[in-house]
Amino acid sequence: DGRHRISRDREVFWALIQMHAANQELIVDLDRVIAYMCKLQPSEFVMVSFSVELDRFIRKRHAELRHQRQKAESMGGSIEYAQELAFVSSFVQHMNHVLLTCEEARSVRELLKNCVGENGNSEHDRQRCRIF
């Protein structure tokens, strides 16, 4: 499978998250974009990369908002996190839809199918058990 030899740069994942966060109508069919990315790269890499970059996004945004909140509170105002949480929740729902329904994510479903509990004695099986 040639997809395993493609560059593993996660900057495109970060850029898509930033773009989608700025304007959620800009990418009309996010499910299709995620599924297509699973055709270009191993779906495990796509799902993990989006997860890592979403975590990075929310941590960065949380720090920015905490700073803004401190400023606003000193001036008698407030800053809420609801918009960021709604965005991340929506993005994760799109990822879950792809994971559960798209053919492109079949390899992730197969990997997850028996990942809880040992199925064999190999090191790979022991590593999969430690994930959970």
XYZ file of N, CA and C in Angstrom, residues 1-130:
390
model
N 0.852 -1.181 0.000
C 0.000 0.000 0.000
C 0.892 1.236 0.000
N 0.832 2.027 -1.047
C 1.676 3.205 -1.205
C 1.382 4.318 -0.223
N 0.212 4.291 0.399
C -0.146 5.354 1.340
C 0.802 5.393 2.540
N 1.420 4.297 2.873
C 2.298 4.242 4.036
C 3.626 4.945 3.789
N 3.923 5.294 2.536
C 5.186 5.960 2.214
C 5.020 7.476 2.074
N 3.803 7.975 2.196
C 3.537 9.401 2.022
C 3.969 10.148 3.284
N 4.361 11.401 3.113
C 4.785 12.245 4.227
C 3.771 12.242 5.357
N 4.262 12.292 6.569
C 3.394 12.279 7.743
C 3.350 13.638 8.434
N 3.370 14.708 7.679
C 3.302 16.055 8.220
C 1.864 16.351 8.643
N 1.686 16.784 9.907
C 0.344 17.044 10.412
C -0.097 18.493 10.227
N 0.708 19.310 9.568
C 0.336 20.717 9.404
C -0.977 20.882 8.639
N -1.263 20.006 7.708
C -2.507 20.118 6.955
C -3.707 19.889 7.876
N -3.556 19.031 8.874
C -4.635 18.785 9.824
C -4.880 20.044 10.671
N -3.783 20.647 11.130
C -3.873 21.882 11.899
C -4.536 22.982 11.064
N -4.124 23.105 9.816
C -4.679 24.144 8.943
C -6.176 23.932 8.713
N -6.597 22.694 8.496
C -8.024 22.416 8.301
C -8.832 22.746 9.556
N -8.298 22.424 10.706
C -8.989 22.730 11.963
C -9.098 24.239 12.141
N -8.008 24.943 11.903
C -8.020 26.401 12.031
C -9.026 27.027 11.057
N -9.016 26.554 9.811
C -9.905 27.084 8.786
C -11.367 26.804 9.152
N -11.634 25.599 9.588
C -13.000 25.225 9.939
C -13.468 25.965 11.193
N -12.563 26.209 12.126
C -12.917 26.951 13.339
C -13.248 28.399 13.004
N -12.533 28.967 12.059
C -12.751 30.366 11.679
C -14.088 30.550 10.958
N -14.456 29.567 10.135
C -15.705 29.670 9.382
C -16.196 28.258 9.078
N -17.165 27.791 9.851
C -17.626 26.412 9.709
C -18.380 26.161 8.408
N -18.833 27.221 7.731
C -19.506 27.055 6.442
C -18.515 26.941 5.286
N -17.233 27.213 5.557
C -16.222 27.185 4.501
C -16.026 25.768 3.948
N -16.006 24.790 4.830
C -15.909 23.388 4.409
C -17.302 22.790 4.597
N -18.039 22.712 3.510
C -19.438 22.311 3.577
C -19.589 20.856 3.993
N -18.797 19.980 3.440
C -18.934 18.542 3.707
C -17.655 18.026 4.361
N -17.499 18.317 5.636
C -16.296 17.917 6.360
C -16.141 16.398 6.395
N -17.246 15.673 6.480
C -17.175 14.207 6.460
C -16.452 13.714 5.208
N -16.796 14.291 4.077
C -16.190 13.873 2.812
C -14.701 14.213 2.775
N -14.334 15.364 3.333
C -12.917 15.762 3.384
C -12.133 14.766 4.236
N -12.670 14.426 5.397
C -11.988 13.471 6.291
C -11.881 12.102 5.610
N -12.967 11.663 4.992
C -12.941 10.366 4.298
C -11.919 10.377 3.166
N -11.838 11.469 2.418
C -10.866 11.557 1.331
C -9.439 11.520 1.876
N -9.224 12.191 3.000
C -7.892 12.157 3.610
C -7.524 10.731 4.017
N -8.537 9.936 4.397
C -8.290 8.525 4.741
C -7.914 7.700 3.518
N -8.238 8.188 2.322
C -7.788 7.523 1.092
C -6.318 7.849 0.819
N -5.906 9.066 1.190
C -4.549 9.526 0.892
C -3.520 9.040 1.907
N -3.944 8.858 3.139
C -3.070 8.421 4.226
C -3.755 7.249 4.921
N -3.027 6.476 5.689
C -3.691 5.431 6.483
C -4.729 6.078 7.404
N -5.901 5.498 7.473
C -6.984 6.101 8.255
C -6.632 6.222 9.731
N -5.808 5.311 10.245
C -5.369 5.413 11.637
C -4.602 6.710 11.856
N -3.732 7.031 10.913
C -2.945 8.256 10.994
C -3.847 9.485 10.925
N -4.834 9.460 10.046
C -5.741 10.598 9.895
C -6.516 10.831 11.185
N -7.091 9.788 11.746
C -7.898 9.939 12.959
C -7.044 10.394 14.150
N -5.886 9.796 14.305
C -5.005 10.188 15.411
C -4.503 11.614 15.201
N -4.149 11.962 13.981
C -3.653 13.309 13.701
C -4.704 14.370 13.983
N -5.930 14.124 13.531
C -6.990 15.080 13.837
C -7.203 15.179 15.341
N -7.142 14.067 16.035
C -7.328 14.077 17.492
C -6.234 14.881 18.183
N -4.996 14.648 17.786
C -3.868 15.375 18.371
C -3.981 16.868 18.086
N -4.314 17.211 16.857
C -4.400 18.619 16.486
C -5.624 19.304 17.092
N -6.720 18.575 17.283
C -7.868 19.148 17.994
C -7.502 19.433 19.449
N -6.774 18.515 20.048
C -6.321 18.732 21.422
C -5.410 19.960 21.486
N -4.505 20.072 20.540
C -3.617 21.240 20.463
C -4.438 22.524 20.290
N -5.440 22.478 19.409
C -6.294 23.632 19.158
C -6.997 24.076 20.440
N -7.623 23.132 21.137
C -8.419 23.505 22.307
C -7.525 23.970 23.453
N -6.343 23.370 23.597
C -5.415 23.835 24.638
C -4.929 25.254 24.339
N -4.584 25.504 23.090
C -4.123 26.840 22.703
C -5.246 27.856 22.879
N -6.419 27.499 22.424
C -7.564 28.398 22.528
C -7.943 28.637 23.989
N -7.858 27.602 24.796
C -8.161 27.727 26.224
C -7.198 28.715 26.895
N -5.916 28.611 26.557
C -4.925 29.536 27.124
C -5.219 30.972 26.680
N -5.551 31.153 25.394
C -5.877 32.490 24.891
C -7.108 33.056 25.596
N -8.121 32.222 25.736
C -9.358 32.686 26.361
C -9.178 32.942 27.861
N -8.342 32.147 28.499
C -8.071 32.370 29.925
C -7.436 33.746 30.114
N -6.509 34.075 29.226
C -5.865 35.389 29.283
C -6.896 36.490 29.019
N -7.731 36.301 27.994
C -8.769 37.283 27.688
C -9.773 37.401 28.831
N -10.085 36.267 29.454
C -11.040 36.270 30.565
C -10.485 37.077 31.740
N -9.214 36.891 32.038
C -8.601 37.649 33.130
C -8.669 39.146 32.850
N -8.391 39.514 31.604
C -8.491 40.929 31.217
C -9.929 41.422 31.332
N -10.872 40.625 30.810
C -12.278 41.031 30.812
C -12.817 41.150 32.233
N -12.453 40.204 33.103
C -12.940 40.249 34.483
C -12.400 41.465 35.220
N -11.178 41.842 34.905
C -10.627 43.030 35.550
C -11.355 44.298 35.080
N -12.027 44.179 33.911
C -12.791 45.316 33.385
C -14.296 45.115 33.608
N -14.672 44.061 34.316
C -16.082 43.817 34.628
C -16.836 43.016 33.581
N -16.168 42.415 32.608
C -16.823 41.621 31.562
C -16.594 40.135 31.767
N -16.934 39.330 30.751
C -16.692 37.891 30.826
C -16.450 37.320 29.435
N -15.789 36.188 29.399
C -15.499 35.459 28.158
C -15.989 34.023 28.375
N -16.704 33.459 27.416
C -17.231 32.097 27.540
C -16.499 31.147 26.595
N -16.466 29.872 26.974
C -15.808 28.833 26.188
C -16.791 28.055 25.328
N -18.057 28.365 25.398
C -19.091 27.565 24.745
C -18.864 27.415 23.244
N -18.439 28.469 22.568
C -18.252 28.404 21.120
C -17.152 27.408 20.753
N -16.044 27.418 21.485
C -14.943 26.500 21.202
C -15.345 25.054 21.481
N -16.066 24.850 22.575
C -16.508 23.497 22.907
C -17.510 22.982 21.881
N -18.395 23.833 21.414
C -19.347 23.432 20.377
C -18.618 23.075 19.081
N -17.591 23.854 18.730
C -16.825 23.569 17.517
C -16.143 22.210 17.615
N -15.435 21.963 18.728
C -14.719 20.699 18.885
C -15.702 19.535 18.903
N -16.819 19.699 19.583
C -17.838 18.646 19.616
C -18.343 18.333 18.213
N -18.607 19.358 17.433
C -19.061 19.169 16.057
C -18.002 18.459 15.215
N -16.746 18.866 15.364
C -15.662 18.259 14.588
C -15.535 16.774 14.931
N -15.614 16.458 16.214
C -15.518 15.058 16.658
C -16.696 14.245 16.125
N -17.875 14.846 16.059
C -19.028 14.152 15.488
C -18.780 13.804 14.020
N -18.170 14.721 13.283
C -17.832 14.435 11.880
C -16.826 13.288 11.801
N -15.819 13.320 12.662
C -14.825 12.244 12.669
C -15.484 10.904 13.002
N -16.374 10.901 13.992
C -17.071 9.668 14.372
C -17.928 9.150 13.225
N -18.589 10.046 12.519
C -19.416 9.622 11.392
C -18.561 8.904 10.344
N -17.418 9.477 10.041
C -16.505 8.845 9.075
C -16.017 7.507 9.627
N -15.598 7.506 10.880
C -15.081 6.281 11.496
C -16.108 5.152 11.453
N -17.352 5.466 11.732
C -18.378 4.429 11.848
C -19.038 4.029 10.533
N -18.977 4.894 9.521
C -19.762 4.602 8.312
C -18.975 4.504 7.014
N -17.810 5.085 6.933
C -17.109 5.150 5.644
C -16.186 3.958 5.411
N -16.181 3.514 4.189
C -15.293 2.420 3.788
C -13.831 2.793 4.001
N -13.505 4.078 3.816
C -12.119 4.538 3.961
C -11.582 4.327 5.378
N -12.462 4.221 6.351
C -12.036 4.049 7.753
C -12.144 2.603 8.225
N -12.348 1.691 7.302
C -12.505 0.278 7.671
C -11.310 -0.239 8.471
N -10.109 0.159 8.086
C -8.927 -0.362 8.785
C -8.903 0.073 10.255
N -9.401 1.265 10.555
C -9.464 1.709 11.955
C -10.506 0.888 12.700
N -11.650 0.670 12.064
C -12.687 -0.155 12.711
C -12.162 -1.558 12.993
N -11.447 -2.121 12.036
C -10.889 -3.463 12.235
C -9.863 -3.474 13.364
N -9.052 -2.439 13.417
C -8.050 -2.327 14.473
C -8.706 -2.219 15.841
N -9.774 -1.446 15.919
C -10.456 -1.230 17.195
C -11.342 -2.398 17.616
N -11.740 -3.198 16.649
C -12.700 -4.264 16.915
C -12.266 -5.179 18.064
N -11.031 -5.569 18.088
C -10.558 -6.502 19.109
C -9.421 -5.933 19.946
N -9.416 -4.630 20.113
C -8.269 -4.038 20.797
C -8.357 -4.130 22.312
N -9.499 -4.459 22.867
C -9.604 -4.610 24.311
C -9.562 -6.097 24.618
N -8.537 -6.514 25.320
C -8.355 -7.922 25.639
C -7.318 -8.546 24.734
N -6.546 -9.418 25.295
C -5.489 -10.058 24.510
C -6.062 -11.133 23.603
N -5.633 -11.108 22.361
C -6.037 -12.123 21.392
C -4.897 -13.074 21.074
N -3.741 -12.749 21.534
C -2.587 -13.580 21.242
C -1.463 -13.272 22.198
N -0.308 -13.793 21.888
C 0.832 -13.632 22.777
C 1.908 -12.731 22.203
N 1.608 -12.058 21.113
C 2.634 -11.224 20.492
C 2.773 -9.894 21.227
N 3.874 -9.211 21.009
C 4.090 -7.894 21.605
C 3.044 -6.912 21.097
N 2.667 -7.046 19.837
C 1.639 -6.178 19.263
C 0.317 -6.312 20.034
N -0.064 -7.532 20.372
C -1.296 -7.754 21.136
C -1.203 -7.125 22.520
N -0.055 -7.247 23.157
C 0.123 -6.646 24.487
C 0.070 -5.125 24.406
N 0.631 -4.544 23.349
C 0.581 -3.094 23.181
C -0.850 -2.622 22.973
N -1.602 -3.339 22.188
C -2.991 -2.962 21.958
C -3.803 -2.998 23.243
N -3.524 -3.956 24.115
C -4.228 -4.028 25.389
C -3.888 -2.840 26.273
N -2.654 -2.368 26.216
C -2.235 -1.255 27.070
C -2.868 0.064 26.640
